[in-house]
Amino acid sequence: EAGVVQSPRYKIIEKKQPVAFWCNPISGHNTLYWYLQNLGQGPELLIRYENEEAVDDSQLPKDRFSAERLKGVDSTLKIQPAELGDSAVYLCASSGQYNEQFFGPGTRLTVL
Amino acid sequence: KQEVTQIPAALSVPEGENLVLNCSFTDSAIYNLQWFRQDPGKGLTSLLLIQSSQREQTSGRLNASLDKSSGRSTLYIAASQPGDSATYLCAVTALLPLVFGKGTRLSVIA
C-alpha cells in the first residue's frame, strides 16, 4: 500500500513569490491534514479536511495561505506571497480508522 | 488549551540499554495518543496508537502506556540499537486533531 505522497520534496524561492505544495493521501483516507513544522518543534496543524470540506482551518493564515482538496482526494496548499518566516517543513497527513495519522515525507521550503 | 510536554528533550544511551521516554498532557479528555519517530529531514513514522480506552500497546521492542487520569504516557524501548537514534514525538487527539510535543532526540551509541 502506498503511503502519503508529497511533492516537491524541496523548494527554494525568493520572498514575495508564490509557492504550492501537493499531497496525495493514502487511498480510502477521508481525512487529510496539513501541518507546519519548524526546526526543533513538533508539527502544528494548519488545516484539516473531511473529504472535500475544510472542517478546521483556524490556524491557517488566510491572508497569504490557501488550500483546496478537490474531489476529496488530492490537496494543494498555496502561499502567496511567501515571507522569510514561512521557511519550514510542510507536512501532509491522512487518517482512517481510529484517527491514526500517517505522514508524508514533507516539503522543505526555504524563502530567501 | 491542550499542551503536550516531552521529557527529556535529548537522551544519549549506550547500545543495549532499556530506556523510557516520557510524555505528559494537560487535558485528559483525549481520544487517543500516538507515538511517532522522525529521522532527520524525513516525515513522521507512526509507531504506536493508544486509544483512550486502552492502557498500553506493544510493537516489537516498543511498549507504550497511557494513564489518562494523570495525563501521562511512556514509551519503553527495550535493548536499544543505534538504528533507534531519531526524534520521538508524542501527540494527543482531543476535540482538535493532533497536538504534538517537541520531541525527545535519542542517540544510541554503539
mmCIF file of N, CA, C and O in Angstrom, chain A residues 9 33 35 37 40-43 45 48 56 91 98-101 103-105 108, chain B residues 32 34 36 38 41-44 46 49 51 89 93 95-98 100-102:
data_model
loop_
_atom_site.group_PDB
_atom_site.id
_atom_site.type_symbol
_atom_site.label_atom_id
_atom_site.label_comp_id
_atom_site.label_asym_id
_atom_site.label_seq_id
_atom_site.Cartn_x
_atom_site.Cartn_y
_atom_site.Cartn_z
ATOM 1 N N ARG A 9 9.779 17.770 -2.808
ATOM 2 C CA ARG A 9 10.419 17.493 -1.530
ATOM 3 C C ARG A 9 11.144 18.723 -1.009
ATOM 4 O O ARG A 9 11.232 18.934 0.198
ATOM 5 N N TYR A 33 -4.740 16.278 6.462
ATOM 6 C CA TYR A 33 -4.221 17.357 7.302
ATOM 7 C C TYR A 33 -2.998 17.984 6.643
ATOM 8 O O TYR A 33 -2.186 17.292 6.031
ATOM 9 N N TYR A 35 0.247 20.246 8.041
ATOM 10 C CA TYR A 35 0.954 20.731 9.224
ATOM 11 C C TYR A 35 2.165 21.545 8.793
ATOM 12 O O TYR A 35 2.737 21.342 7.724
ATOM 13 N N GLN A 37 6.015 22.467 10.327
ATOM 14 C CA GLN A 37 6.981 22.091 11.367
ATOM 15 C C GLN A 37 8.218 22.972 11.261
ATOM 16 O O GLN A 37 8.918 22.967 10.242
ATOM 17 N N GLY A 40 13.183 21.874 15.354
ATOM 18 C CA GLY A 40 13.191 21.619 16.787
ATOM 19 C C GLY A 40 11.825 21.664 17.445
ATOM 20 O O GLY A 40 11.726 21.603 18.675
ATOM 21 N N GLN A 41 10.791 21.758 16.648
ATOM 22 C CA GLN A 41 9.425 21.823 17.175
ATOM 23 C C GLN A 41 8.593 20.670 16.644
ATOM 24 O O GLN A 41 8.940 20.048 15.640
ATOM 25 N N GLY A 42 7.491 20.393 17.339
ATOM 26 C CA GLY A 42 6.549 19.435 16.803
ATOM 27 C C GLY A 42 5.698 20.082 15.727
ATOM 28 O O GLY A 42 5.619 21.309 15.634
ATOM 29 N N PRO A 43 5.075 19.288 14.888
ATOM 30 C CA PRO A 43 4.197 19.848 13.844
ATOM 31 C C PRO A 43 3.023 20.600 14.450
ATOM 32 O O PRO A 43 2.514 20.245 15.505
ATOM 33 N N LEU A 45 -0.853 22.100 13.382
ATOM 34 C CA LEU A 45 -1.902 21.949 12.389
ATOM 35 C C LEU A 45 -2.209 23.265 11.698
ATOM 36 O O LEU A 45 -2.398 24.296 12.348
ATOM 37 N N ARG A 48 -7.475 21.023 8.373
ATOM 38 C CA ARG A 48 -7.934 19.634 8.321
ATOM 39 C C ARG A 48 -9.138 19.538 7.393
ATOM 40 O O ARG A 48 -10.038 20.365 7.476
ATOM 41 N N ASP A 56 -11.470 22.428 9.871
ATOM 42 C CA ASP A 56 -10.697 23.127 10.886
ATOM 43 C C ASP A 56 -9.580 23.885 10.188
ATOM 44 O O ASP A 56 -8.589 23.292 9.790
ATOM 45 N N LEU A 91 4.111 19.461 6.181
ATOM 46 C CA LEU A 91 3.790 18.041 6.226
ATOM 47 C C LEU A 91 2.321 17.815 5.905
ATOM 48 O O LEU A 91 1.454 18.556 6.375
ATOM 49 N N TYR A 98 -9.753 4.821 13.509
ATOM 50 C CA TYR A 98 -9.258 5.223 14.826
ATOM 51 C C TYR A 98 -8.475 6.526 14.807
ATOM 52 O O TYR A 98 -7.786 6.845 15.760
ATOM 53 N N ASN A 99 -8.568 7.255 13.708
ATOM 54 C CA ASN A 99 -7.855 8.530 13.567
ATOM 55 C C ASN A 99 -6.347 8.377 13.648
ATOM 56 O O ASN A 99 -5.654 9.343 13.978
ATOM 57 N N GLU A 100 -5.814 7.191 13.361
ATOM 58 C CA GLU A 100 -4.359 7.050 13.322
ATOM 59 C C GLU A 100 -3.837 7.793 12.104
ATOM 60 O O GLU A 100 -4.265 7.557 10.979
ATOM 61 N N GLN A 101 -2.899 8.691 12.341
ATOM 62 C CA GLN A 101 -2.414 9.550 11.268
ATOM 63 C C GLN A 101 -1.135 9.004 10.667
ATOM 64 O O GLN A 101 -0.254 8.522 11.371
ATOM 65 N N PHE A 103 1.914 10.150 7.909
ATOM 66 C CA PHE A 103 2.506 11.355 7.358
ATOM 67 C C PHE A 103 3.281 11.089 6.077
ATOM 68 O O PHE A 103 3.865 10.015 5.896
ATOM 69 N N GLY A 104 3.300 12.092 5.229
ATOM 70 C CA GLY A 104 4.165 12.081 4.077
ATOM 71 C C GLY A 104 5.560 12.559 4.456
ATOM 72 O O GLY A 104 5.809 12.931 5.607
ATOM 73 N N PRO A 105 6.499 12.569 3.500
ATOM 74 C CA PRO A 105 7.890 12.953 3.793
ATOM 75 C C PRO A 105 8.079 14.444 4.006
ATOM 76 O O PRO A 105 9.117 14.872 4.510
ATOM 77 N N ARG A 108 10.308 20.713 2.249
ATOM 78 C CA ARG A 108 11.136 21.698 2.951
ATOM 79 C C ARG A 108 11.191 22.967 2.128
ATOM 80 O O ARG A 108 11.726 22.968 1.019
ATOM 81 N N ASN B 32 -7.219 9.673 21.626
ATOM 82 C CA ASN B 32 -6.130 8.726 21.515
ATOM 83 C C ASN B 32 -4.794 9.440 21.663
ATOM 84 O O ASN B 32 -4.739 10.678 21.681
ATOM 85 N N GLN B 34 -0.688 9.084 20.174
ATOM 86 C CA GLN B 34 0.105 8.418 19.145
ATOM 87 C C GLN B 34 1.570 8.764 19.354
ATOM 88 O O GLN B 34 1.925 9.919 19.624
ATOM 89 N N PHE B 36 5.317 8.803 17.519
ATOM 90 C CA PHE B 36 5.935 8.852 16.196
ATOM 91 C C PHE B 36 7.452 8.843 16.333
ATOM 92 O O PHE B 36 8.009 9.253 17.347
ATOM 93 N N GLN B 38 10.784 10.361 14.052
ATOM 94 C CA GLN B 38 11.174 11.223 12.942
ATOM 95 C C GLN B 38 12.677 11.193 12.779
ATOM 96 O O GLN B 38 13.413 11.577 13.696
ATOM 97 N N GLY B 41 15.372 15.185 8.507
ATOM 98 C CA GLY B 41 14.970 15.501 7.143
ATOM 99 C C GLY B 41 13.856 14.636 6.596
ATOM 100 O O GLY B 41 13.575 14.685 5.396
ATOM 101 N N LYS B 42 13.239 13.854 7.453
ATOM 102 C CA LYS B 42 12.181 12.960 6.992
ATOM 103 C C LYS B 42 10.842 13.304 7.636
ATOM 104 O O LYS B 42 10.771 14.108 8.566
ATOM 105 N N GLY B 43 9.801 12.655 7.146
ATOM 106 C CA GLY B 43 8.495 12.809 7.753
ATOM 107 C C GLY B 43 8.374 11.976 9.015
ATOM 108 O O GLY B 43 9.337 11.391 9.483
ATOM 109 N N LEU B 44 7.173 11.910 9.554
ATOM 110 C CA LEU B 44 6.921 11.177 10.785
ATOM 111 C C LEU B 44 6.447 9.767 10.473
ATOM 112 O O LEU B 44 5.600 9.574 9.598
ATOM 113 N N SER B 46 4.540 6.575 12.141
ATOM 114 C CA SER B 46 3.723 6.170 13.270
ATOM 115 C C SER B 46 4.280 4.893 13.891
ATOM 116 O O SER B 46 4.543 3.911 13.198
ATOM 117 N N LEU B 49 -0.337 3.569 18.365
ATOM 118 C CA LEU B 49 -1.539 4.354 18.639
ATOM 119 C C LEU B 49 -2.248 3.721 19.821
ATOM 120 O O LEU B 49 -2.501 2.515 19.815
ATOM 121 N N GLN B 51 -5.668 3.999 21.969
ATOM 122 C CA GLN B 51 -6.974 4.632 22.087
ATOM 123 C C GLN B 51 -7.238 4.939 23.562
ATOM 124 O O GLN B 51 -6.635 4.358 24.456
ATOM 125 N N LEU B 89 8.314 11.646 18.949
ATOM 126 C CA LEU B 89 7.280 12.633 19.280
ATOM 127 C C LEU B 89 6.018 11.924 19.744
ATOM 128 O O LEU B 89 5.648 10.885 19.199
ATOM 129 N N THR B 93 -4.893 13.431 20.497
ATOM 130 C CA THR B 93 -6.066 13.904 19.772
ATOM 131 C C THR B 93 -7.195 14.089 20.765
ATOM 132 O O THR B 93 -7.540 13.161 21.494
ATOM 133 N N LEU B 95 -10.515 17.313 21.156
ATOM 134 C CA LEU B 95 -11.509 17.977 20.315
ATOM 135 C C LEU B 95 -10.880 18.450 19.020
ATOM 136 O O LEU B 95 -11.510 18.504 17.979
ATOM 137 N N LEU B 96 -9.579 18.804 19.098
ATOM 138 C CA LEU B 96 -8.842 19.192 17.918
ATOM 139 C C LEU B 96 -7.922 18.051 17.544
ATOM 140 O O LEU B 96 -7.526 17.269 18.397
ATOM 141 N N PRO B 97 -7.538 17.984 16.289
ATOM 142 C CA PRO B 97 -6.573 16.951 15.892
ATOM 143 C C PRO B 97 -5.239 17.120 16.591
ATOM 144 O O PRO B 97 -5.037 18.028 17.344
ATOM 145 N N LEU B 98 -4.327 16.272 16.233
ATOM 146 C CA LEU B 98 -3.104 16.053 16.978
ATOM 147 C C LEU B 98 -2.448 17.320 17.490
ATOM 148 O O LEU B 98 -2.212 18.257 16.748
ATOM 149 N N PHE B 100 1.083 18.116 19.265
ATOM 150 C CA PHE B 100 2.371 17.451 19.420
ATOM 151 C C PHE B 100 3.194 18.041 20.545
ATOM 152 O O PHE B 100 3.121 19.239 20.841
ATOM 153 N N GLY B 101 4.023 17.172 21.144
ATOM 154 C CA GLY B 101 5.115 17.653 21.969
ATOM 155 C C GLY B 101 6.291 18.022 21.071
ATOM 156 O O GLY B 101 6.238 17.837 19.842
ATOM 157 N N LYS B 102 7.340 18.553 21.678
ATOM 158 C CA LYS B 102 8.505 18.967 20.890
ATOM 159 C C LYS B 102 9.445 17.816 20.592
ATOM 160 O O LYS B 102 10.370 17.953 19.794
#
